[in-house]
Coordinates of C-alpha atoms in Angstrom, one line a residue:
M1 CA 19.5 22.4 -0.9
T2 CA 17.9 19.4 -2.5
Y3 CA 14.2 18.6 -1.9
K4 CA 15.2 15.6 0.1
N5 CA 17.5 17.6 2.4
A6 CA 14.9 20.3 2.7
L7 CA 12.5 17.8 4.1
L8 CA 15.1 16.6 6.6
A9 CA 15.9 20.2 7.7
A10 CA 12.4 21.5 7.8
G11 CA 10.8 18.4 9.4
T12 CA 7.4 16.9 9.4
A13 CA 5.4 20.1 9.4
V14 CA 6.8 21.2 6.0
A15 CA 6.4 17.7 4.6
L16 CA 2.7 17.9 5.5
V17 CA 2.3 21.3 3.8
F18 CA 4.1 20.0 0.8
G19 CA 1.9 16.9 0.7
A20 CA -1.3 19.1 0.5
T21 CA -0.3 20.3 -2.9
A22 CA 1.9 17.5 -4.4
A23 CA 0.8 14.2 -2.9
I24 CA 0.7 11.2 -5.2
A25 CA -2.8 10.0 -5.7
G26 CA -1.9 6.4 -5.5
K27 CA -5.4 5.0 -5.4
Q28 CA -6.7 7.3 -8.1
N29 CA -3.9 6.5 -10.6
D30 CA -3.5 2.9 -9.3
R31 CA 0.2 3.4 -8.6
L32 CA 1.9 2.2 -5.4
V33 CA 5.2 3.8 -4.3
F34 CA 7.2 1.6 -2.0
L35 CA 10.3 3.1 -0.3
A36 CA 13.3 0.8 0.3
E37 CA 16.5 1.6 2.1
R38 CA 19.0 -0.1 -0.2
E39 CA 19.3 -0.2 -4.0
P40 CA 20.5 -3.5 -5.3
P41 CA 23.9 -3.2 -7.0
S42 CA 22.3 -4.8 -10.0
F43 CA 18.7 -5.6 -11.1
D44 CA 20.1 -8.9 -12.5
F45 CA 19.1 -11.2 -9.6
F46 CA 22.1 -13.4 -9.8
M47 CA 24.5 -10.5 -9.6
Q48 CA 23.3 -9.3 -6.2
S49 CA 22.2 -10.5 -2.8
N50 CA 20.3 -7.5 -1.3
R51 CA 16.9 -8.2 0.3
E52 CA 15.4 -5.6 -2.1
G53 CA 16.7 -7.6 -5.0
V54 CA 15.0 -10.7 -3.6
I55 CA 11.7 -8.8 -3.4
L56 CA 12.0 -7.7 -7.0
N57 CA 12.7 -11.4 -7.9
R58 CA 9.3 -12.4 -6.6
H59 CA 7.6 -9.8 -8.9
I60 CA 9.6 -9.9 -12.1
W61 CA 10.4 -13.6 -12.3
D62 CA 8.8 -17.0 -11.6
G63 CA 10.4 -20.2 -10.4
L64 CA 9.6 -23.7 -11.4
V65 CA 7.6 -24.0 -8.2
R66 CA 6.3 -21.5 -5.7
A67 CA 5.8 -21.4 -2.0
N68 CA 2.9 -19.7 -0.2
P69 CA 4.5 -16.9 1.7
T70 CA 2.3 -17.4 4.7
T71 CA 1.8 -21.2 5.0
G72 CA 5.0 -22.4 3.2
E73 CA 2.9 -24.8 1.1
V74 CA 4.7 -25.6 -2.2
T75 CA 2.7 -25.7 -5.5
M76 CA 3.7 -25.8 -9.1
G77 CA 4.8 -22.6 -10.9
L78 CA 6.5 -22.6 -14.3
A79 CA 6.6 -26.4 -14.0
E80 CA 3.6 -28.5 -14.6
S81 CA 5.2 -31.3 -12.6
V82 CA 8.4 -31.8 -10.5
R83 CA 9.1 -35.3 -9.3
Y84 CA 12.1 -37.3 -8.0
I85 CA 13.2 -40.2 -10.1
D86 CA 15.7 -41.1 -7.5
A87 CA 17.6 -39.2 -4.7
T88 CA 19.8 -37.3 -7.2
T89 CA 17.6 -36.9 -10.2
I90 CA 14.6 -34.6 -10.5
H91 CA 12.3 -34.8 -13.6
V92 CA 10.6 -31.5 -14.6
T93 CA 7.8 -31.0 -17.1
L94 CA 7.3 -27.3 -18.0
R95 CA 4.1 -25.5 -18.7
Q96 CA 3.6 -24.8 -22.4
G97 CA 2.6 -21.4 -23.7
V98 CA 4.5 -19.4 -21.1
K99 CA 6.1 -16.3 -22.5
F100 CA 8.8 -13.9 -21.2
H101 CA 7.9 -10.2 -21.0
N102 CA 9.7 -9.6 -24.3
G103 CA 7.5 -12.2 -26.0
D104 CA 10.1 -15.0 -26.2
P105 CA 8.6 -18.4 -25.3
M106 CA 9.9 -20.2 -22.3
T107 CA 11.4 -23.6 -22.9
A108 CA 13.7 -26.1 -21.2
E109 CA 16.7 -24.4 -22.8
D110 CA 16.0 -21.3 -20.7
V111 CA 16.0 -23.4 -17.5
A112 CA 19.2 -25.1 -18.4
Y113 CA 20.8 -21.7 -19.2
T114 CA 19.7 -20.3 -15.9
F115 CA 21.5 -23.0 -13.9
A116 CA 24.6 -23.0 -16.1
F117 CA 25.0 -19.2 -16.0
N118 CA 24.9 -19.0 -12.2
N119 CA 27.0 -22.1 -11.7
N120 CA 29.8 -20.9 -14.0
P121 CA 32.6 -19.3 -11.9
A122 CA 33.6 -17.2 -14.8
N123 CA 30.4 -15.2 -14.6
R124 CA 31.3 -14.0 -11.1
T125 CA 27.7 -14.2 -9.9
V126 CA 26.7 -13.7 -6.3
G127 CA 25.5 -16.7 -4.3
R128 CA 26.3 -19.7 -6.4
S129 CA 24.8 -21.8 -3.6
R130 CA 21.4 -20.8 -5.0
T131 CA 22.0 -23.3 -7.9
D132 CA 25.2 -25.3 -7.4
W133 CA 23.2 -28.1 -5.8
V134 CA 22.4 -29.0 -9.4
E135 CA 25.4 -30.4 -11.2
R136 CA 23.9 -30.3 -14.7
V137 CA 20.6 -30.0 -16.5
E138 CA 19.7 -32.5 -19.1
V139 CA 17.3 -31.2 -21.8
I140 CA 15.0 -34.0 -23.0
G141 CA 12.6 -32.0 -25.1
P142 CA 11.3 -28.4 -25.5
Y143 CA 9.3 -28.7 -22.2
E144 CA 11.0 -31.6 -20.4
L145 CA 14.3 -31.8 -18.5
K146 CA 16.1 -33.5 -15.7
L147 CA 18.1 -31.9 -12.9
H148 CA 21.1 -34.1 -12.0
L149 CA 22.3 -33.5 -8.5
P150 CA 25.8 -34.4 -7.3
R151 CA 24.3 -35.6 -4.0
P152 CA 20.8 -35.6 -2.4
F153 CA 19.5 -32.1 -1.7
P154 CA 16.3 -32.3 0.4
A155 CA 15.7 -28.5 0.3
A156 CA 15.4 -28.6 -3.5
M157 CA 11.8 -27.5 -3.7
E158 CA 12.4 -24.6 -1.3
F159 CA 15.3 -23.4 -3.5
L160 CA 13.4 -23.9 -6.7
S161 CA 10.6 -21.7 -5.3
S162 CA 12.9 -18.8 -4.0
N163 CA 16.4 -18.9 -5.5
V164 CA 16.1 -19.9 -9.1
P165 CA 14.2 -17.4 -11.2
I166 CA 14.1 -18.6 -14.8
Y167 CA 16.0 -16.3 -17.3
P168 CA 15.4 -15.9 -21.0
K169 CA 18.4 -17.5 -22.6
A170 CA 18.7 -15.6 -25.9
Y171 CA 17.8 -12.2 -24.3
H172 CA 20.2 -12.5 -21.4
E173 CA 23.1 -13.8 -23.6
R174 CA 22.6 -10.8 -26.0
L175 CA 22.5 -8.1 -23.3
G176 CA 24.8 -9.6 -20.7
P177 CA 24.5 -8.9 -16.9
D178 CA 25.0 -5.1 -17.3
G179 CA 22.4 -4.7 -20.0
F180 CA 20.0 -7.1 -18.4
S181 CA 20.3 -5.1 -15.2
K182 CA 19.0 -2.0 -17.0
A183 CA 16.1 -3.9 -18.7
P184 CA 15.3 -7.1 -16.8
V185 CA 12.9 -9.6 -18.4
G186 CA 11.1 -12.5 -16.7
T187 CA 7.8 -14.3 -16.7
G188 CA 6.5 -12.8 -13.5
R189 CA 3.4 -11.0 -12.4
Y190 CA 5.0 -7.6 -13.2
R191 CA 7.2 -6.5 -16.0
V192 CA 9.8 -3.8 -15.7
E193 CA 8.6 -0.6 -17.2
R194 CA 11.7 1.5 -16.6
T195 CA 14.8 1.7 -14.5
E196 CA 16.4 4.8 -13.1
I197 CA 19.7 3.8 -11.5
G198 CA 20.3 5.6 -8.2
R199 CA 16.6 6.4 -7.7
E200 CA 13.9 3.7 -8.6
I201 CA 12.6 0.9 -10.6
G202 CA 9.1 1.0 -12.1
L203 CA 6.9 -2.1 -12.7
I204 CA 3.6 -2.6 -14.5
R205 CA 1.2 -5.4 -14.1
N206 CA 1.8 -8.2 -16.7
A207 CA -1.4 -8.3 -18.7
D208 CA -0.3 -11.5 -20.4
Y209 CA 0.6 -13.3 -17.2
W210 CA 0.6 -17.0 -17.8
E211 CA -1.6 -17.7 -14.8
G212 CA -4.1 -15.1 -15.9
A213 CA -4.1 -11.3 -15.6
D214 CA -6.3 -11.5 -12.5
K215 CA -3.5 -13.4 -10.7
A216 CA -0.8 -11.0 -11.6
G217 CA -1.5 -8.3 -9.0
H218 CA -4.2 -6.0 -7.7
I219 CA -2.4 -2.7 -8.4
N220 CA -1.5 -1.7 -11.9
R221 CA 1.9 0.0 -11.3
I222 CA 4.4 -0.4 -8.5
V223 CA 7.4 1.9 -8.0
M224 CA 10.3 0.7 -5.7
R225 CA 12.1 3.9 -4.8
F226 CA 15.4 3.8 -3.0
V227 CA 15.7 6.2 0.0
P228 CA 18.4 5.4 2.4
E229 CA 17.5 7.9 5.1
R230 CA 14.8 6.8 7.4
N231 CA 13.6 10.3 8.3
T232 CA 13.3 11.1 4.7
Q233 CA 11.2 8.0 4.1
I234 CA 8.9 9.0 6.9
A235 CA 8.6 12.5 5.6
E236 CA 7.7 11.2 2.1
L237 CA 5.1 8.9 3.6
L238 CA 3.6 11.8 5.6
A239 CA 3.6 14.0 2.6
G240 CA 1.7 11.4 0.5
N241 CA 4.6 11.0 -1.9
A242 CA 4.9 7.3 -0.9
H243 CA 2.4 4.7 0.2
L244 CA 4.5 2.0 2.1
I245 CA 7.7 1.9 4.1
W246 CA 9.0 -1.1 6.0
Q247 CA 11.5 -2.0 8.7
V248 CA 10.5 1.2 10.6
P249 CA 12.2 1.4 14.0
V250 CA 9.9 0.6 16.9
A251 CA 10.0 4.1 18.4
Q252 CA 9.2 5.8 15.2
A253 CA 6.5 3.2 14.3
R254 CA 4.8 3.9 17.6
R255 CA 4.9 7.7 17.0
L256 CA 3.3 7.2 13.5
D257 CA 0.6 4.8 14.7
G258 CA -2.7 6.7 14.9
R259 CA -1.6 9.5 12.7
R260 CA -4.4 10.6 10.4
G261 CA -4.1 9.0 6.9
L262 CA -1.7 6.4 8.1
R263 CA -1.8 2.8 9.2
V264 CA 0.9 0.8 11.0
V265 CA 1.1 -3.0 11.1
V266 CA 3.7 -5.4 12.5
G267 CA 4.6 -8.8 11.3
D268 CA 6.9 -11.6 12.5
T269 CA 9.8 -12.6 10.2
M270 CA 12.1 -15.6 9.7
R271 CA 15.0 -13.4 10.7
Y272 CA 16.3 -14.1 14.2
G273 CA 19.0 -12.9 16.5
Y274 CA 21.4 -15.2 18.4
L275 CA 24.3 -15.2 20.9
Q276 CA 27.2 -17.2 19.4
F277 CA 30.1 -18.8 21.3
E278 CA 33.4 -20.1 20.3
S279 CA 33.2 -23.6 21.9
G280 CA 37.0 -24.2 22.0
L281 CA 36.7 -27.3 19.8
R282 CA 38.2 -25.5 16.8
P283 CA 42.1 -25.7 16.5
N284 CA 42.4 -21.9 16.0
A285 CA 40.2 -21.0 19.0
R286 CA 41.7 -18.6 21.5
P287 CA 41.3 -19.4 25.3
S288 CA 38.1 -18.0 26.7
P289 CA 35.8 -18.6 29.7
V290 CA 33.0 -19.4 27.3
H291 CA 34.7 -22.6 26.4
D292 CA 33.2 -24.0 29.6
R293 CA 29.7 -25.2 29.0
R294 CA 28.6 -24.0 32.5
V295 CA 29.6 -20.5 31.5
R296 CA 27.5 -20.7 28.4
Q297 CA 24.6 -22.0 30.4
A298 CA 25.0 -19.2 32.9
I299 CA 24.8 -16.6 30.1
A300 CA 21.7 -18.3 28.7
H301 CA 20.0 -18.0 32.2
A302 CA 21.3 -14.4 32.7
V303 CA 19.5 -12.8 29.8
D304 CA 15.8 -11.9 30.0
R305 CA 14.9 -12.5 26.3
E306 CA 11.2 -12.0 26.9
A307 CA 11.8 -8.5 28.2
I308 CA 14.1 -7.7 25.2
V309 CA 11.3 -8.8 22.9
R310 CA 8.7 -6.8 24.7
N311 CA 10.6 -3.6 25.6
I312 CA 13.2 -3.2 22.8
M313 CA 12.0 -5.2 19.8
G314 CA 8.4 -4.3 20.2
G315 CA 7.4 -7.7 18.6
G316 CA 8.6 -11.0 17.6
S317 CA 9.0 -14.1 19.8
V318 CA 11.5 -15.7 22.0
L319 CA 13.2 -18.7 20.3
H320 CA 14.6 -21.8 22.0
L321 CA 16.2 -23.4 19.0
P322 CA 18.7 -22.0 16.4
C323 CA 16.2 -21.9 13.6
Y324 CA 12.8 -20.4 12.8
P325 CA 9.8 -22.5 14.0
S326 CA 8.2 -22.8 10.6
Q327 CA 11.4 -24.2 9.0
F328 CA 11.2 -27.9 8.2
G329 CA 13.2 -29.7 10.8
C330 CA 13.1 -27.0 13.5
E331 CA 11.7 -29.2 16.2
A332 CA 13.4 -31.0 19.1
K333 CA 11.2 -32.1 22.0
D334 CA 14.1 -33.3 24.1
A335 CA 16.2 -30.1 23.8
P336 CA 16.6 -28.1 27.0
T337 CA 15.4 -24.6 27.4
Y338 CA 16.9 -21.8 29.5
A339 CA 14.6 -19.6 31.4
F340 CA 15.6 -16.2 32.8
D341 CA 17.2 -17.1 36.2
P342 CA 20.0 -14.9 37.5
A343 CA 20.4 -16.9 40.6
K344 CA 21.0 -20.1 38.6
A345 CA 23.4 -18.1 36.4
K346 CA 25.5 -17.1 39.4
Q347 CA 25.5 -20.6 40.7
L348 CA 26.8 -22.0 37.4
L349 CA 29.5 -19.3 37.2
A350 CA 30.7 -20.2 40.7
E351 CA 30.8 -23.9 39.7
A352 CA 32.9 -23.0 36.6
G353 CA 35.4 -21.2 38.8
Y354 CA 34.1 -17.6 38.3
P355 CA 32.4 -16.7 41.6
N356 CA 33.2 -13.1 40.9
G357 CA 32.5 -13.2 37.2
F358 CA 35.0 -12.2 34.5
E359 CA 35.6 -9.7 31.8
I360 CA 35.0 -10.5 28.1
D361 CA 34.8 -8.7 24.7
F362 CA 31.3 -8.9 23.3
Y363 CA 30.9 -8.2 19.5
G364 CA 28.0 -7.0 17.4
Y365 CA 27.2 -5.2 14.2
R366 CA 23.4 -4.4 14.4
D367 CA 20.6 -3.6 16.9
R368 CA 22.9 -2.0 19.4
P369 CA 20.1 -1.5 22.0
V370 CA 19.7 -5.3 22.1
A371 CA 23.5 -5.8 22.6
E372 CA 23.6 -3.2 25.3
A373 CA 20.6 -4.9 27.1
V374 CA 22.5 -8.2 27.0
L375 CA 25.5 -6.5 28.6
G376 CA 23.3 -5.1 31.3
Y377 CA 21.9 -8.5 32.2
L378 CA 25.4 -10.0 32.2
A379 CA 26.6 -7.3 34.5
N380 CA 23.9 -8.3 37.0
V381 CA 25.5 -11.7 37.4
G382 CA 29.1 -10.5 37.5
I383 CA 30.1 -10.7 33.8
T384 CA 31.6 -7.4 32.5
G385 CA 31.3 -7.2 28.8
R386 CA 33.3 -4.8 26.6
L387 CA 31.1 -3.9 23.6
Q388 CA 33.0 -4.0 20.3
W389 CA 31.1 -2.8 17.3
L390 CA 32.1 -3.8 13.7
Q391 CA 30.8 -3.9 10.2
Y392 CA 29.0 -7.2 9.4
S393 CA 31.7 -8.5 7.0
A394 CA 34.5 -7.7 9.3
L395 CA 32.8 -9.4 12.2
R396 CA 31.9 -12.5 10.1
D397 CA 35.4 -12.9 9.0
R398 CA 36.9 -12.6 12.5
V399 CA 34.3 -15.1 13.8
R400 CA 35.4 -17.5 11.0
Q401 CA 39.0 -17.1 11.9
G402 CA 38.4 -18.0 15.5
E403 CA 39.3 -14.5 16.8
I404 CA 36.0 -13.8 18.6
A405 CA 34.6 -15.9 21.4
F406 CA 31.3 -14.2 22.1
N407 CA 29.1 -12.2 19.7
F408 CA 25.5 -11.2 18.9
M409 CA 24.4 -11.6 15.2
A410 CA 21.3 -12.1 13.1
W411 CA 20.4 -14.5 10.3
G412 CA 17.5 -14.5 7.8
S413 CA 18.0 -18.0 6.2
G414 CA 17.6 -16.4 2.8
S415 CA 13.9 -16.8 3.4
V416 CA 14.3 -20.5 2.8
N417 CA 11.8 -22.4 5.0
D418 CA 14.1 -25.3 5.7
A419 CA 16.5 -26.0 8.6
S420 CA 19.3 -26.7 6.2
A421 CA 19.4 -22.9 5.6
S422 CA 19.9 -22.2 9.3
V423 CA 21.1 -25.1 11.5
S424 CA 23.1 -26.8 8.8
Y425 CA 24.6 -23.5 7.7
F426 CA 26.1 -22.8 11.1
F427 CA 26.7 -26.3 12.5
K428 CA 27.7 -28.7 9.7
G429 CA 31.4 -28.0 9.6
G430 CA 31.3 -25.0 7.3
P431 CA 33.2 -21.7 7.6
D432 CA 30.6 -20.3 10.0
D433 CA 30.6 -23.3 12.3
T434 CA 32.3 -22.2 15.6
T435 CA 31.7 -25.6 17.3
L436 CA 32.8 -28.4 14.9
D437 CA 31.0 -30.9 17.1
P438 CA 31.4 -34.2 15.3
Q439 CA 28.0 -35.5 16.7
V440 CA 26.2 -32.5 15.4
V441 CA 28.0 -32.6 12.0
Q442 CA 27.1 -36.3 11.6
A443 CA 23.4 -35.7 12.4
L444 CA 23.1 -32.8 10.1
T445 CA 24.9 -34.6 7.3
E446 CA 22.3 -37.4 7.7
A447 CA 19.5 -34.8 7.6
D448 CA 20.8 -33.2 4.5
S449 CA 21.5 -36.4 2.7
S450 CA 18.0 -37.9 2.7
V451 CA 14.8 -36.9 1.0
D452 CA 12.7 -38.9 3.5
P453 CA 11.0 -36.3 5.8
E454 CA 10.9 -38.7 8.8
V455 CA 14.7 -39.4 8.5
R456 CA 15.4 -35.7 8.2
Q457 CA 13.3 -34.7 11.2
R458 CA 14.9 -37.3 13.5
A459 CA 18.4 -36.2 12.5
Y460 CA 17.6 -32.5 12.9
S461 CA 16.1 -33.2 16.3
K462 CA 19.2 -35.1 17.4
A463 CA 21.4 -32.2 16.2
L464 CA 19.3 -29.5 17.8
T465 CA 19.1 -31.4 21.1
R466 CA 22.9 -31.6 21.2
I467 CA 23.4 -28.0 20.3
M468 CA 21.1 -26.8 23.1
Q469 CA 22.6 -29.3 25.6
E470 CA 26.0 -27.8 25.0
V471 CA 24.6 -24.3 24.6
Y472 CA 26.7 -23.6 21.5
W473 CA 24.2 -20.8 20.8
V474 CA 21.7 -18.8 22.8
P475 CA 18.8 -18.3 20.3
M476 CA 17.4 -14.9 21.2
M477 CA 14.3 -13.8 19.3
S478 CA 12.6 -13.5 15.9
Y479 CA 12.5 -10.1 14.4
A480 CA 9.3 -8.2 13.9
Y481 CA 9.1 -5.7 11.2
Y482 CA 6.9 -2.6 11.4
Y483 CA 5.3 -1.4 8.2
A484 CA 3.8 2.1 7.9
M485 CA 1.4 2.7 5.0
A486 CA -1.3 5.0 3.6
A487 CA -4.6 4.3 5.3
D488 CA -6.3 3.4 2.0
L489 CA -3.7 0.7 1.2
D490 CA -4.5 -2.9 2.3
F491 CA -1.2 -4.9 2.8
E492 CA -0.4 -7.7 5.2
P493 CA 3.2 -8.7 6.0
T494 CA 4.4 -12.3 5.7
P495 CA 7.1 -14.2 7.8
D496 CA 9.5 -14.7 4.9
E497 CA 10.8 -11.1 5.4
L498 CA 9.7 -10.0 1.9
T499 CA 7.1 -7.5 0.8
H500 CA 4.9 -9.3 -1.6
L501 CA 3.5 -6.1 -3.2
Y502 CA 1.4 -8.1 -5.7
T503 CA -0.9 -8.9 -2.8
A504 CA -1.5 -5.3 -1.9
R505 CA -4.8 -3.6 -3.0
W506 CA -6.5 -0.3 -2.4
R507 CA -9.3 -0.1 0.2

């Protein structure tokens, strides 16, 4: 029996005894062990899309600009200046003297290579949308370049801060994605000390960080270890073999809170859950009661979202728009809201021709207790939901094909703090748009075609108002993540759904 399985079989008591003799002295040796559930399929950022890979991106690499993870404020990063020449041309002046972890100097050629590599279909990268809003990069000089866009892209600064880590051209070309995955190199606060595929990746503070060693990170070494079993994660934490775990289920977090040597904190995130309807406007839509707006309104009134947040989620907040409140554009003063009102729900169902309710398949892929709670509330107003549980990719594909009329899903916006990553993704005529409302598409096209903030806000407000008038979605709640950590670790979560470990310090 492996050590991991032994912990699972023997339980917490054995883990505590083991910890008494073999605990990692994190504070004493200045080494933080963070346990994550999933190992990225590659440590080359552009070859994966896992959240853990995004976290590593923020430590190993830098972007041209950076966004404050708490306030969203954008400041310069590897760029000394970034300015629009016109709506489709961005001029960039790079900082001089910045070096990659292997000692290579960073120049405009590295920036051009980064965009070209991810935009090239032959490279089979994951998430070309991270960079394909730039058509080409014009290198003007060693530290000067222009980004040429095929069309205005108002979220450019957000994407430059989160989705475009700058790669070392010569090194990446020499190693290729496979070799680069084993020995990634960036300009970031931490450099990769070692990789052990299937187990962990070790980082060490970048003593030559371009912003100064004191800005690199408070803890010298960080280990991200991949432990898929939640019970094993908790046992490792209790044993002192790890110092931080995240996304702890509410019930387990509550049991851990107050344990000696541990601290539990909760933080809101940009991820949110939503009820999605097939509006009936798509040509491939199958007949369904939810094609009637009154039925969608009834469902919105039938579900007590505040109770779900309080009793099931254990944190987060009720949302009234299909976006996260901090995202630019997520504001619509004229949009209706739908309070919990079962009597109103029954009235609307009767008006729609369903005085005795109806039966409907209801699909989901995560957070089953939430889905079951929704079904319970619907049953109280006469709607019988048949829960159908699928894997995410299967559910997404069937939603896109118009085969599913009613479902519960979640979205994290890629941690991009702009409504284009949420509202526009789902309502601007793309493959995930289940409404294809021409008024909404037109408003969002206007919002995403201008770099004028006032024009964008007005257009988003118009789209959001229409979406909520027609109840194309019922926004449910933001997700709160629970973090459990060693008592001597000081770490505060941020809403972008990332663990910024460089902010952690020992108490």
